[in-house]
mmCIF file of C-alpha atoms in Angstrom:
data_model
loop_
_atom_site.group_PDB
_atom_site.id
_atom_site.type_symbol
_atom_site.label_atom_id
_atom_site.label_comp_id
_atom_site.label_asym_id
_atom_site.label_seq_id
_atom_site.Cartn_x
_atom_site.Cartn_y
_atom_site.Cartn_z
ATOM 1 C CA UNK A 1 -102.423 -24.854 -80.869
ATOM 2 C CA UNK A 2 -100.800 -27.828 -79.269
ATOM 3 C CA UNK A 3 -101.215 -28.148 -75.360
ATOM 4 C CA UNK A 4 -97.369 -30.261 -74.108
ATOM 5 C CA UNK A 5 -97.934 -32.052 -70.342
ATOM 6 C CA UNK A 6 -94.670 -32.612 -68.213
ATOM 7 C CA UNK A 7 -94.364 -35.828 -67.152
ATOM 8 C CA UNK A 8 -93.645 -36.384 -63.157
ATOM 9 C CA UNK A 9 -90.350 -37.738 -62.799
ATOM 10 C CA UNK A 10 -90.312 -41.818 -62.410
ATOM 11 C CA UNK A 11 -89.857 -42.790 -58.895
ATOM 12 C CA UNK A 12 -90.108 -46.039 -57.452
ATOM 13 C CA UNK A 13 -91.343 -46.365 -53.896
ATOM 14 C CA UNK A 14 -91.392 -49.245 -51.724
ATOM 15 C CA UNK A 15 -93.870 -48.142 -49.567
ATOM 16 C CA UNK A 16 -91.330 -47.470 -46.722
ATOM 17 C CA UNK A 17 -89.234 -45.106 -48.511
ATOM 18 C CA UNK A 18 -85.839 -47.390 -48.981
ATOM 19 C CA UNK A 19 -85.809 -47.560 -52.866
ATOM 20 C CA UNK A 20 -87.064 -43.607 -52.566
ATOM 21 C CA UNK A 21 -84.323 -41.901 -54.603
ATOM 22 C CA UNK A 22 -85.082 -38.452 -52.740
ATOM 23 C CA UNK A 23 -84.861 -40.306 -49.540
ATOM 24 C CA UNK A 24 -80.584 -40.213 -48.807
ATOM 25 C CA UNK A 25 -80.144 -43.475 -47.020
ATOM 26 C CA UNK A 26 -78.401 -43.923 -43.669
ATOM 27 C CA UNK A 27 -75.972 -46.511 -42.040
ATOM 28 C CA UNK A 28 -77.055 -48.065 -38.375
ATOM 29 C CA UNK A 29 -73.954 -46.449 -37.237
ATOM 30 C CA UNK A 30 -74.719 -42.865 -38.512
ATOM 31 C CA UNK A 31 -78.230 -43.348 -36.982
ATOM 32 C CA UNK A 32 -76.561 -44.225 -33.942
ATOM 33 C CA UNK A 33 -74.381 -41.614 -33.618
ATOM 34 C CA UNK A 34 -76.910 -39.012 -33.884
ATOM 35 C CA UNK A 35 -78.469 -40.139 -30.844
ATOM 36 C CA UNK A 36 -78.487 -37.443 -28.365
ATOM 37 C CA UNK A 37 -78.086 -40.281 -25.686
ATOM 38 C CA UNK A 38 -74.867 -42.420 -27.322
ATOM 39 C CA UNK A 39 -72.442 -39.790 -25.795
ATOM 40 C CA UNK A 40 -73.717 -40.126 -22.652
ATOM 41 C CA UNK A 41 -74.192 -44.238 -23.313
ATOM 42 C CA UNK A 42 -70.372 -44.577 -23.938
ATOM 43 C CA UNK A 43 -69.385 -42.630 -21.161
ATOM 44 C CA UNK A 44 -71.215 -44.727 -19.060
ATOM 45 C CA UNK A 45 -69.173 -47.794 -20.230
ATOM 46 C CA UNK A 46 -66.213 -45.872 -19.597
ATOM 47 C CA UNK A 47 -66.448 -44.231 -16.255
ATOM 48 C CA UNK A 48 -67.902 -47.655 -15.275
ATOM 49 C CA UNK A 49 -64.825 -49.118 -16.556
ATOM 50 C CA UNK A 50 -62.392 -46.446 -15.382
ATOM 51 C CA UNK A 51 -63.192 -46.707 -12.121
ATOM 52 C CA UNK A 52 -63.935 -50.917 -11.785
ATOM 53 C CA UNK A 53 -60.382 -51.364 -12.614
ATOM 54 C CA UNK A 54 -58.763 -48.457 -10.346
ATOM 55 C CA UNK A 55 -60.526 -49.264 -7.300
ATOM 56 C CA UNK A 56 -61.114 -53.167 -7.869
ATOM 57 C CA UNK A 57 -59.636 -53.866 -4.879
ATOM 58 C CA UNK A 58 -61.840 -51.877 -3.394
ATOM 59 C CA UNK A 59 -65.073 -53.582 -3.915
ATOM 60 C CA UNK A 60 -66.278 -51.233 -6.786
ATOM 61 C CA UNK A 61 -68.088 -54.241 -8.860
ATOM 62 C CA UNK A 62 -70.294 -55.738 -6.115
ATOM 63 C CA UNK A 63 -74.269 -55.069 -5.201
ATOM 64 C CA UNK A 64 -73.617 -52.799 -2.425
ATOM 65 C CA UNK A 65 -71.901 -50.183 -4.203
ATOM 66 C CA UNK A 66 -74.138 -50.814 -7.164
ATOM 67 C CA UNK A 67 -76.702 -50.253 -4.838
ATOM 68 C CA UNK A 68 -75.181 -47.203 -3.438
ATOM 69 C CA UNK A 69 -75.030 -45.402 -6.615
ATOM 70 C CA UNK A 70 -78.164 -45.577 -7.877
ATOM 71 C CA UNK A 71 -79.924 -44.878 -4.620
ATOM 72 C CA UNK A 72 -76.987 -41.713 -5.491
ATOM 73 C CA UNK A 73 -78.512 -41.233 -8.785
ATOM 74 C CA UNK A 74 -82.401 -41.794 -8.365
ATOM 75 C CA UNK A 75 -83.210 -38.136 -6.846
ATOM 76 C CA UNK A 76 -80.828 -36.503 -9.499
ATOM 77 C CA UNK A 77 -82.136 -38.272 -12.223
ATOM 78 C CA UNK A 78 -85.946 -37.145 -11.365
ATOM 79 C CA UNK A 79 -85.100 -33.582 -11.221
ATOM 80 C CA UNK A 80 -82.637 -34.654 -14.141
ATOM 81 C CA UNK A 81 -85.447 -35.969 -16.547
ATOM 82 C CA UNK A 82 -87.904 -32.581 -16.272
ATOM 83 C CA UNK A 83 -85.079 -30.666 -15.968
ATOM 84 C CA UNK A 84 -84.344 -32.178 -19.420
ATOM 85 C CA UNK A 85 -87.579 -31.929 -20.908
ATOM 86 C CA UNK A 86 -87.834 -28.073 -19.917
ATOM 87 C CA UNK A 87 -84.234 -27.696 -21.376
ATOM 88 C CA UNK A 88 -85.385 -29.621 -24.958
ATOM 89 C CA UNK A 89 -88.382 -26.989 -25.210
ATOM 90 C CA UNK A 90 -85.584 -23.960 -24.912
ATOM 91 C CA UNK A 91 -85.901 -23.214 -21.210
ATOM 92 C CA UNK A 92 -83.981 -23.356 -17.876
ATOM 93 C CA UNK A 93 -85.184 -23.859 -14.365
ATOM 94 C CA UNK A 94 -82.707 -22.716 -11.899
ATOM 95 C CA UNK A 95 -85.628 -22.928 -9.016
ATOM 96 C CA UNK A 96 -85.465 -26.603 -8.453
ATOM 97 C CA UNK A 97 -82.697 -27.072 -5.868
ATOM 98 C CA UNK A 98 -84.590 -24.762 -3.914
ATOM 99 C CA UNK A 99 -88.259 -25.640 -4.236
ATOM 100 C CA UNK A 100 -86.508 -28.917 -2.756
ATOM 101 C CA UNK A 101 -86.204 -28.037 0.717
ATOM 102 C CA UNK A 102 -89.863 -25.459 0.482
ATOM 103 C CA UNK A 103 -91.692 -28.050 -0.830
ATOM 104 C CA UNK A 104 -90.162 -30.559 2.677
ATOM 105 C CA UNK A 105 -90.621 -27.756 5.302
ATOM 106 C CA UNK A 106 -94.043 -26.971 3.650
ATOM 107 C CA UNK A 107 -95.321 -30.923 4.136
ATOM 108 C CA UNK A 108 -93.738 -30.352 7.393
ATOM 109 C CA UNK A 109 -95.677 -27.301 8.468
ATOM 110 C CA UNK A 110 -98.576 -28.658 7.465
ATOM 111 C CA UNK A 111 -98.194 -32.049 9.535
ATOM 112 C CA UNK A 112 -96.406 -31.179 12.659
ATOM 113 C CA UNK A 113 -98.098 -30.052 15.991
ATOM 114 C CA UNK A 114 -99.051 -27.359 17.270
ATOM 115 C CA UNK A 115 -96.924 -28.012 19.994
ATOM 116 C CA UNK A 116 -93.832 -26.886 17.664
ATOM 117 C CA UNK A 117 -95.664 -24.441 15.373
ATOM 118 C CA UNK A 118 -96.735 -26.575 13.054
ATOM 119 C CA UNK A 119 -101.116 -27.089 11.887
ATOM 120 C CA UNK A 120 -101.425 -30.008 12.874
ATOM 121 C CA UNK A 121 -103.303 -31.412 9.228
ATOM 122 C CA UNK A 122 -103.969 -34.401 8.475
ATOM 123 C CA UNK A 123 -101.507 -36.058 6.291
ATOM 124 C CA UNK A 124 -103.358 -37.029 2.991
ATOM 125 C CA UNK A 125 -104.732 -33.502 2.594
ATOM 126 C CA UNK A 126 -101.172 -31.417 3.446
ATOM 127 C CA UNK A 127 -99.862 -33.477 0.673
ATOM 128 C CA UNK A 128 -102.081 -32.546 -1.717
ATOM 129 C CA UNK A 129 -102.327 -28.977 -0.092
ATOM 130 C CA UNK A 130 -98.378 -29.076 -0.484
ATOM 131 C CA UNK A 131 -98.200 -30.530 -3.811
ATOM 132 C CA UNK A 132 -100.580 -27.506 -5.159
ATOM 133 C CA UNK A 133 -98.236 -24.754 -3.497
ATOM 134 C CA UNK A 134 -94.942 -26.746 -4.973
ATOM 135 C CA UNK A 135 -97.000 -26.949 -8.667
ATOM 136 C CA UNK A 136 -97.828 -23.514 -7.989
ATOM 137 C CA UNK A 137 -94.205 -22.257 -7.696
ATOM 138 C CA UNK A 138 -93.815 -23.823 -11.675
ATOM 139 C CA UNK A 139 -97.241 -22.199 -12.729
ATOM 140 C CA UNK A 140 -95.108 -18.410 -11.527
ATOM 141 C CA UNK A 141 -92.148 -19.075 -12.924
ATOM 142 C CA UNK A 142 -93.982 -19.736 -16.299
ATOM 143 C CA UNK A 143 -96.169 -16.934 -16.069
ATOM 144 C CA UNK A 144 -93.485 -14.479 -15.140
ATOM 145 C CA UNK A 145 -91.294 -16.277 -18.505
ATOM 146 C CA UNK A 146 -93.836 -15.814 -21.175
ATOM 147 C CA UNK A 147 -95.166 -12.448 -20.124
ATOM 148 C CA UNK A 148 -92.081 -10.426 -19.388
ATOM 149 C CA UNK A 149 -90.121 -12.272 -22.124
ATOM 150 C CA UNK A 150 -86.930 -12.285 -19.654
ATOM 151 C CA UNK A 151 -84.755 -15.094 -19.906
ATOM 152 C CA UNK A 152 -85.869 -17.961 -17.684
ATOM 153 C CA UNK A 153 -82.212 -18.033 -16.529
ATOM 154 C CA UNK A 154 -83.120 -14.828 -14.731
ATOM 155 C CA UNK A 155 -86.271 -15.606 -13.814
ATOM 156 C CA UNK A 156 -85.408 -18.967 -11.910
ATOM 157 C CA UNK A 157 -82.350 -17.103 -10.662
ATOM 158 C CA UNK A 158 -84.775 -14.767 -8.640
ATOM 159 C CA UNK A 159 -86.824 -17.505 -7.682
ATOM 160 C CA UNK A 160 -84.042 -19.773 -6.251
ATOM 161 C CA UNK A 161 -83.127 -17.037 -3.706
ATOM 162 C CA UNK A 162 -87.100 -16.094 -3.135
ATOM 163 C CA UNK A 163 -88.102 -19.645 -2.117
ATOM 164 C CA UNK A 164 -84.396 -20.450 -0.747
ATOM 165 C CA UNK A 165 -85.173 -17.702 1.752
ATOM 166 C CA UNK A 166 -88.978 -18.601 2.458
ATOM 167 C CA UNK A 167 -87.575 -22.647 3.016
ATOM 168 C CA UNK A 168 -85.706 -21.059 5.914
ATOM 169 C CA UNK A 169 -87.676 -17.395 6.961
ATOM 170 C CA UNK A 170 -91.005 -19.203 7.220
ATOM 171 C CA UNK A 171 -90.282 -22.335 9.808
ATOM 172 C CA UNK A 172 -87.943 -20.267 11.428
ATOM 173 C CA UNK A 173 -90.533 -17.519 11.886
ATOM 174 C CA UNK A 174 -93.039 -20.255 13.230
ATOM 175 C CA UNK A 175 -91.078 -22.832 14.755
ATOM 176 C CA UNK A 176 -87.774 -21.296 15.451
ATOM 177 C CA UNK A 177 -86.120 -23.854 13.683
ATOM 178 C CA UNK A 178 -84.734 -24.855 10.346
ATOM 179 C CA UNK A 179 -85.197 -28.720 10.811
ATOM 180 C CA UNK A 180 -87.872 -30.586 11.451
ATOM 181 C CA UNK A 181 -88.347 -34.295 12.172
ATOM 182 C CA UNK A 182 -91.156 -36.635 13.370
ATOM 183 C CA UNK A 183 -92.563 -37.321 10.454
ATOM 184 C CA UNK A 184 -92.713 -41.164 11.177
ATOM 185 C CA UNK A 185 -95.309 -40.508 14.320
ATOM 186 C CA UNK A 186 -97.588 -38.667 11.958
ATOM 187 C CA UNK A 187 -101.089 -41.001 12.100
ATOM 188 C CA UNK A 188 -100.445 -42.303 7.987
ATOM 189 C CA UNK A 189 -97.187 -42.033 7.352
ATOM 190 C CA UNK A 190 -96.442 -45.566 7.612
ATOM 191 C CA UNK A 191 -97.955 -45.890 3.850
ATOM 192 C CA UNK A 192 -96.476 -42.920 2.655
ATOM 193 C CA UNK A 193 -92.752 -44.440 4.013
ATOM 194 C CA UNK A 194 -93.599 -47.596 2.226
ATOM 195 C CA UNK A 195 -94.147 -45.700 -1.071
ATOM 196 C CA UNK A 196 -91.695 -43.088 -1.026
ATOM 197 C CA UNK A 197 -89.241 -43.973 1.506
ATOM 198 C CA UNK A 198 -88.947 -47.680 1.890
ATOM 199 C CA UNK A 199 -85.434 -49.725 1.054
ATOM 200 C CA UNK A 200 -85.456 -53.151 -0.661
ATOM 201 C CA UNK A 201 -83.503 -55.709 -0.259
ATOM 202 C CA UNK A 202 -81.795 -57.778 -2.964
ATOM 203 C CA UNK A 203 -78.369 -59.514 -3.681
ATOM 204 C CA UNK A 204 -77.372 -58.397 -0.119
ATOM 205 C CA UNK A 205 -77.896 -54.619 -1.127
ATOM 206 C CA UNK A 206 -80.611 -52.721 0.050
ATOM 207 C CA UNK A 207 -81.812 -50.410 -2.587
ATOM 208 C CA UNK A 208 -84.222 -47.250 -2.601
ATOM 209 C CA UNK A 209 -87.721 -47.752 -4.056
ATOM 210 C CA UNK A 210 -86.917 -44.046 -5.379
ATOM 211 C CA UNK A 211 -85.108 -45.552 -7.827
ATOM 212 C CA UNK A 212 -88.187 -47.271 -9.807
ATOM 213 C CA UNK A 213 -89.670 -43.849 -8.900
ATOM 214 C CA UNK A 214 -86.959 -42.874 -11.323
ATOM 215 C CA UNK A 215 -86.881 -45.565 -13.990
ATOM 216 C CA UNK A 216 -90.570 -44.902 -14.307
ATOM 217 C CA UNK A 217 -90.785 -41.315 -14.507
ATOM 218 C CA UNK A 218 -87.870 -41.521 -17.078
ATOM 219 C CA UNK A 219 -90.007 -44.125 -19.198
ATOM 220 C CA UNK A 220 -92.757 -41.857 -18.694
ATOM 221 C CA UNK A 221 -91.151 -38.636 -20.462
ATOM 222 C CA UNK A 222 -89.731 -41.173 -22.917
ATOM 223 C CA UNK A 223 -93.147 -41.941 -24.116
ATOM 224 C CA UNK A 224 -94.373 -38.520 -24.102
ATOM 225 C CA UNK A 225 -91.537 -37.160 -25.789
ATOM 226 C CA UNK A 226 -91.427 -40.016 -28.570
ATOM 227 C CA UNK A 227 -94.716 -41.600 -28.935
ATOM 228 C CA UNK A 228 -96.652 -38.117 -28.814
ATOM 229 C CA UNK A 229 -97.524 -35.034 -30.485
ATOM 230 C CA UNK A 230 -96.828 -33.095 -26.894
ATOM 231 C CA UNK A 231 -92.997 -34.289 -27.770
ATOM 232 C CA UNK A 232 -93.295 -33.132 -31.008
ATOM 233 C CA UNK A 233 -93.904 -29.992 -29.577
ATOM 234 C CA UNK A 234 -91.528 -29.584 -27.041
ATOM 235 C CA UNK A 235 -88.786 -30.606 -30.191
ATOM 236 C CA UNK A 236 -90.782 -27.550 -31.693
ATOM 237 C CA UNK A 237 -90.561 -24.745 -29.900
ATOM 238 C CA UNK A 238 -87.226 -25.544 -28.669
ATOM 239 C CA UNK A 239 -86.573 -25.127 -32.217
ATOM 240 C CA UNK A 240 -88.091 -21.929 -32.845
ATOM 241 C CA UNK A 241 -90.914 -21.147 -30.516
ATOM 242 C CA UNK A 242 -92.433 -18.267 -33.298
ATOM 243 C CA UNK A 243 -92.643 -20.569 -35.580
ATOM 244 C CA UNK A 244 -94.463 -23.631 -33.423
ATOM 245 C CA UNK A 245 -97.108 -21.074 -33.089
ATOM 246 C CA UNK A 246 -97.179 -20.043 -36.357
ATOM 247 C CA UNK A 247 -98.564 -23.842 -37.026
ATOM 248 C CA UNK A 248 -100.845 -23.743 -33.963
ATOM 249 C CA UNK A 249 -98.535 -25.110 -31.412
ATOM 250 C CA UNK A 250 -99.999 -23.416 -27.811
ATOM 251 C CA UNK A 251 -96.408 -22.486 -26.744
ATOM 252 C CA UNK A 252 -97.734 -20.209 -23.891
ATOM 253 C CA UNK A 253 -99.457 -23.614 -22.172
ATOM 254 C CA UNK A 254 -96.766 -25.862 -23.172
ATOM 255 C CA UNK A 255 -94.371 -24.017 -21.186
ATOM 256 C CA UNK A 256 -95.800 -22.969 -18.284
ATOM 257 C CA UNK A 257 -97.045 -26.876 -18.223
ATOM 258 C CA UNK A 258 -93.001 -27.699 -18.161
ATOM 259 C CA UNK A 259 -92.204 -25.403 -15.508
ATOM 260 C CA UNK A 260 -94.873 -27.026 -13.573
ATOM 261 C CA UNK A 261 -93.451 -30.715 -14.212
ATOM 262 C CA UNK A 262 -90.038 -29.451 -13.294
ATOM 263 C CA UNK A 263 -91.626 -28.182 -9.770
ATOM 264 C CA UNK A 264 -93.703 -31.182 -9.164
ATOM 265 C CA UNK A 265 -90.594 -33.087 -9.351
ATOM 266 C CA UNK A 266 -88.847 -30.982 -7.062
ATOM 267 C CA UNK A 267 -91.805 -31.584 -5.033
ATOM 268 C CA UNK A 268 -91.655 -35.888 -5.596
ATOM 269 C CA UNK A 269 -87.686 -35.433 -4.707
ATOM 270 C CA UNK A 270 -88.842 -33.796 -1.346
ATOM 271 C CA UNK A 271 -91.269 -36.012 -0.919
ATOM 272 C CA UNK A 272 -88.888 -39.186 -0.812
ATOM 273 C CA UNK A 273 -86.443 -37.197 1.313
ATOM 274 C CA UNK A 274 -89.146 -36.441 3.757
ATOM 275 C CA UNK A 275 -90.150 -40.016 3.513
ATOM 276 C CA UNK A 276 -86.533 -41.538 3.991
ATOM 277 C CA UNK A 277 -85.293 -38.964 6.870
ATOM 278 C CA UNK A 278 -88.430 -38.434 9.080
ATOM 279 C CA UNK A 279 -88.474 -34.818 8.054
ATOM 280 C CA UNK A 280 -87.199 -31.610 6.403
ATOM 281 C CA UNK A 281 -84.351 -29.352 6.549
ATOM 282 C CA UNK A 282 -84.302 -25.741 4.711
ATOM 283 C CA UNK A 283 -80.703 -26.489 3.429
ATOM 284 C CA UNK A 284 -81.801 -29.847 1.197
ATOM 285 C CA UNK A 285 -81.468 -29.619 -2.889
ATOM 286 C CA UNK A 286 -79.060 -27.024 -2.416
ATOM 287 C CA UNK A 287 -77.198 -26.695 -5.516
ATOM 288 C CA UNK A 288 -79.276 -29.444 -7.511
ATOM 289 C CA UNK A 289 -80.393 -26.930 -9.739
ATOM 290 C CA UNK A 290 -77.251 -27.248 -11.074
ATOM 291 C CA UNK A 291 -76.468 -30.849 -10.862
ATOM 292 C CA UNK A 292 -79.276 -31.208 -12.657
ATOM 293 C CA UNK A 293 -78.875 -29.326 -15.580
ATOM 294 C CA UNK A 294 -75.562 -30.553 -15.683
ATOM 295 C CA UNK A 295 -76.488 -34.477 -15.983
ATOM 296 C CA UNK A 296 -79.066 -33.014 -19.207
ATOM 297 C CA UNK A 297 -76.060 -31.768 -20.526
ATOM 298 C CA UNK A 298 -73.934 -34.516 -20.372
ATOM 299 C CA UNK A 299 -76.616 -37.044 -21.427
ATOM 300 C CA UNK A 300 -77.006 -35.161 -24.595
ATOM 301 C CA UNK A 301 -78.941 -32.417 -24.318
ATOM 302 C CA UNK A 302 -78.383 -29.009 -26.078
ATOM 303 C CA UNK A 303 -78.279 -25.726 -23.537
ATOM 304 C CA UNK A 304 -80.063 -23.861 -26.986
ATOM 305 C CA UNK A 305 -83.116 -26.617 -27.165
ATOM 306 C CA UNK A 306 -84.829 -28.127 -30.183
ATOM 307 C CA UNK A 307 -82.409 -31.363 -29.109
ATOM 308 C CA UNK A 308 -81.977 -33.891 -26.330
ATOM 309 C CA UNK A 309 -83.052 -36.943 -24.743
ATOM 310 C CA UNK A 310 -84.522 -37.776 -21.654
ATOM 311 C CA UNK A 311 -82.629 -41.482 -21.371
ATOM 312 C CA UNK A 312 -79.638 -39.248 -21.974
ATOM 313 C CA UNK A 313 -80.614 -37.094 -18.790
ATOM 314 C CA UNK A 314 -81.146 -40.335 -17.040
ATOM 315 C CA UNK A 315 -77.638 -41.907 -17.432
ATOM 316 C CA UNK A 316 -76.024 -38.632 -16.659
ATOM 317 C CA UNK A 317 -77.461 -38.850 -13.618
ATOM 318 C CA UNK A 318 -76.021 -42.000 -13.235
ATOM 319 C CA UNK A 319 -72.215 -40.878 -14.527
ATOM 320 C CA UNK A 320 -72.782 -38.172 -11.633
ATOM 321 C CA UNK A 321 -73.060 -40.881 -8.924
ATOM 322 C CA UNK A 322 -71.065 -43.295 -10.368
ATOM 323 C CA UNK A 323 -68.027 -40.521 -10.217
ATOM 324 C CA UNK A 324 -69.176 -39.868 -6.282
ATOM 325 C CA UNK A 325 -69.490 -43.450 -5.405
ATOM 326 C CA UNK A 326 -65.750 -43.852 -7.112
ATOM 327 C CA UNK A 327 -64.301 -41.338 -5.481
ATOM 328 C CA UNK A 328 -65.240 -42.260 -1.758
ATOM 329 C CA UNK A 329 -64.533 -46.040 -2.678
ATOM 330 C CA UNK A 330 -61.232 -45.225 -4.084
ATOM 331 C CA UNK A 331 -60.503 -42.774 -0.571
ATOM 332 C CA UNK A 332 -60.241 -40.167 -2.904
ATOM 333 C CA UNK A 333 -60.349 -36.952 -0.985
ATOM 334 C CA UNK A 334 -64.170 -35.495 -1.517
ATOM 335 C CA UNK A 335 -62.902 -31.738 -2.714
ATOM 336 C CA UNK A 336 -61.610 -33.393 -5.653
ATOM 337 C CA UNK A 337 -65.528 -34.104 -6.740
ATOM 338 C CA UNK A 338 -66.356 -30.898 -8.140
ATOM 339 C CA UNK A 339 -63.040 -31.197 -10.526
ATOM 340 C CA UNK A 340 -63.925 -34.034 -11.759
ATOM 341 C CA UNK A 341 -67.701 -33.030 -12.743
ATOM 342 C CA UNK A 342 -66.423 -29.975 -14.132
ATOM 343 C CA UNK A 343 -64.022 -31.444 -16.341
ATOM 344 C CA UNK A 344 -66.709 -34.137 -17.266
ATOM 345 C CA UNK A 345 -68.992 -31.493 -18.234
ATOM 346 C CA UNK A 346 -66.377 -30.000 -20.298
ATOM 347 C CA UNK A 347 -65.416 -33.108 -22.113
ATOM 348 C CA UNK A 348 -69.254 -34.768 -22.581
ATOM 349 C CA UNK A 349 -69.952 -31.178 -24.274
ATOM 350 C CA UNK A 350 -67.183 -31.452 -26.663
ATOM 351 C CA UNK A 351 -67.804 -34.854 -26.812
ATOM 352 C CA UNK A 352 -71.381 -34.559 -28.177
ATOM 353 C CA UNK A 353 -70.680 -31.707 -30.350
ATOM 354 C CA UNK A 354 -68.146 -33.941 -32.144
ATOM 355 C CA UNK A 355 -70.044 -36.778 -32.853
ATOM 356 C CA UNK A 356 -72.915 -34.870 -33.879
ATOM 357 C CA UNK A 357 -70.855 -32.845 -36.130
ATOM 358 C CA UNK A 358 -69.112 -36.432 -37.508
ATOM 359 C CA UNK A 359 -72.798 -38.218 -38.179
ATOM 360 C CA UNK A 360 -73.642 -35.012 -40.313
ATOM 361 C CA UNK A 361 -71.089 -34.856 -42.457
ATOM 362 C CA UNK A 362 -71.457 -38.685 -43.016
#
């Protein structure tokens, strides 16, 4: 009886793969292109472009209006970047707009006199007490998500009208208004301004210090969603959220966790507007919720999940403002805005979808 052993096929491996014959070799372009972000990257360039040679008479390419756009573009792209993140793990927050203006009128409540309803705390511990209740509002939203297995596009949807309503039932209720201001003569808030509300200047432009709030936030969720195995997940269970806990992914904490990043940057957003107003009024981050989702979008990010980037998020947040910025330098009448970020939405979808689609097939 003879015994015959197969012989493993003859492979030869570099160590990094490259001379792998298994291993089906890519061009820098194709890489490229199958960057969530590149859509969103090129339309940069050519909004940017578009609208430095239309209104270049106009003063379009100078600091201030640079400045002017991304002090635009810094809020949005906060809520843009969890927004993103949430989106990427297969979920939608529709809340965030208005957790906006609770989150203000409850750091307002908390700090404000007695004299005009308010409890008179002191400032360091209504922000924390305020941060909780805003985190809070997240921890609901993903509780009510993963145990009635709704859609969190319903869910959210509930929740922007609940805390809509409470932003404006509550300090009407106590203070009989719907604005309130003095936050600059509560004892502290001269350090909260400086971090949250304070404008630099530079190049003859005076710029928001919300916008390294931004750029560090979105280098933040870059590095967890790249450099960890928490982005892994979220790329997981965006994917198939069965399956990521098939292999031990906890999907239930995960989630809830992103609702309640998405609602502390609602609350950070508020925060800044408190900060750079003196106050709160019950009517801020109204329709942001949308704005929001719709910079993800066009920076890249797929409304099923599994795909996206959060630098993506981040520069359609800055195609949003750059299109508002160009429109009131150009003297464009303002109703025209909505067109044009509907028919930017439009065209960055199809947009992505093609170039994906090309990189595959190359």
């Amino acid at each position: 009886m003879s015994t015959q052993t197969a012989e493993p096929p003859t492979t030869t491996n570099s160590g990094d793969g490259s001379d792998d014959e298994r291993v089906r070799s890519q061009s820098v372009l194709t890489r490229l292109l199958t960057r969530p972000e590149f859509g969103a990257l090129v339309a940069v360039v050519l909004v940017w472009g578009f609208f430095a040679v239309v209104a270049s008479d106009n003063n379009f390419i100078s600091t201030q209006t640079t400045a002017a756009i991304l002090n635009r573009a810094a809020p949005l792209g906060i809520l843009a970047v969890a927004v993103a993140l949430l989106m990427i793990a297969g979920e939608f927050d529709l809340s965030v707009g208005s957790v906006i203006g609770f989150a203000g009128m409850a750091i307002m409540l908390l700090v404000s006199s007695s004299d005009v309803g308010g409890l008179a705390w002191p400032l360091l511990p209504a922000l924390v007490v305020a941060l909780v209740i805003t985190a809070g509002v997240g921890f609901l939203n993903g509780i009510m998500v993963i145990t009635t297995r709704l859609p969190s596009f319903i869910i959210t949807l509930g929740a922007l009208f609940v805390f809509r309503g409470l932003a404006t039932a509550i300090p009407r209720t106590v203070t009989n208004r719907t604005q309130l201001g003095g936050f600059d003569t509560i004892p502290g808030a001269d350090a909260i301004v400086s971090l949250f509300g304070r404008k630099i200047d530079l190049f003859g432009a005076r710029f928001d210090i919300s916008i390294a709030w931004w750029l560090g936030l979105t280098l933040l969720a870059w590095f967890v969603l790249s450099r960890t195995p928490i982005g892994n997940w979220i790329f997981g269970v965006g994917g198939d959220d069965n399956a990521s806990r098939n292999v031990g992914v906890p999907v239930t904490r995960l989630k809830i966790g992103l609702f309640m990043v998405t609602a502390s940057a609602a609350f950070l957003v508020a925060l800044i507007q408190v900060a750079s107003f003196g106050g709160a009024d019950s009517l801020r981050g109204e329709l942001q919720e949308f704005n929001a989702i719709i910079a993800a979008v066009v920076g890249g990010v797929l409304l099923t999940g599994g795909y996206g980037s959060v630098i993506g998020a981040t520069l359609g947040a800055l195609i949003f403002a750059m299109v508002q910025q160009g429109i009131i330098v150009t003297g464009v009448d303002g109703d025209w805005f909505k067109v044009f970020v509907g028919a930017i939405l439009v065209v960055a979808v199809v947009f992505n979808n093609f170039i994906r689609t090309q990189a595959q097939k190359r």
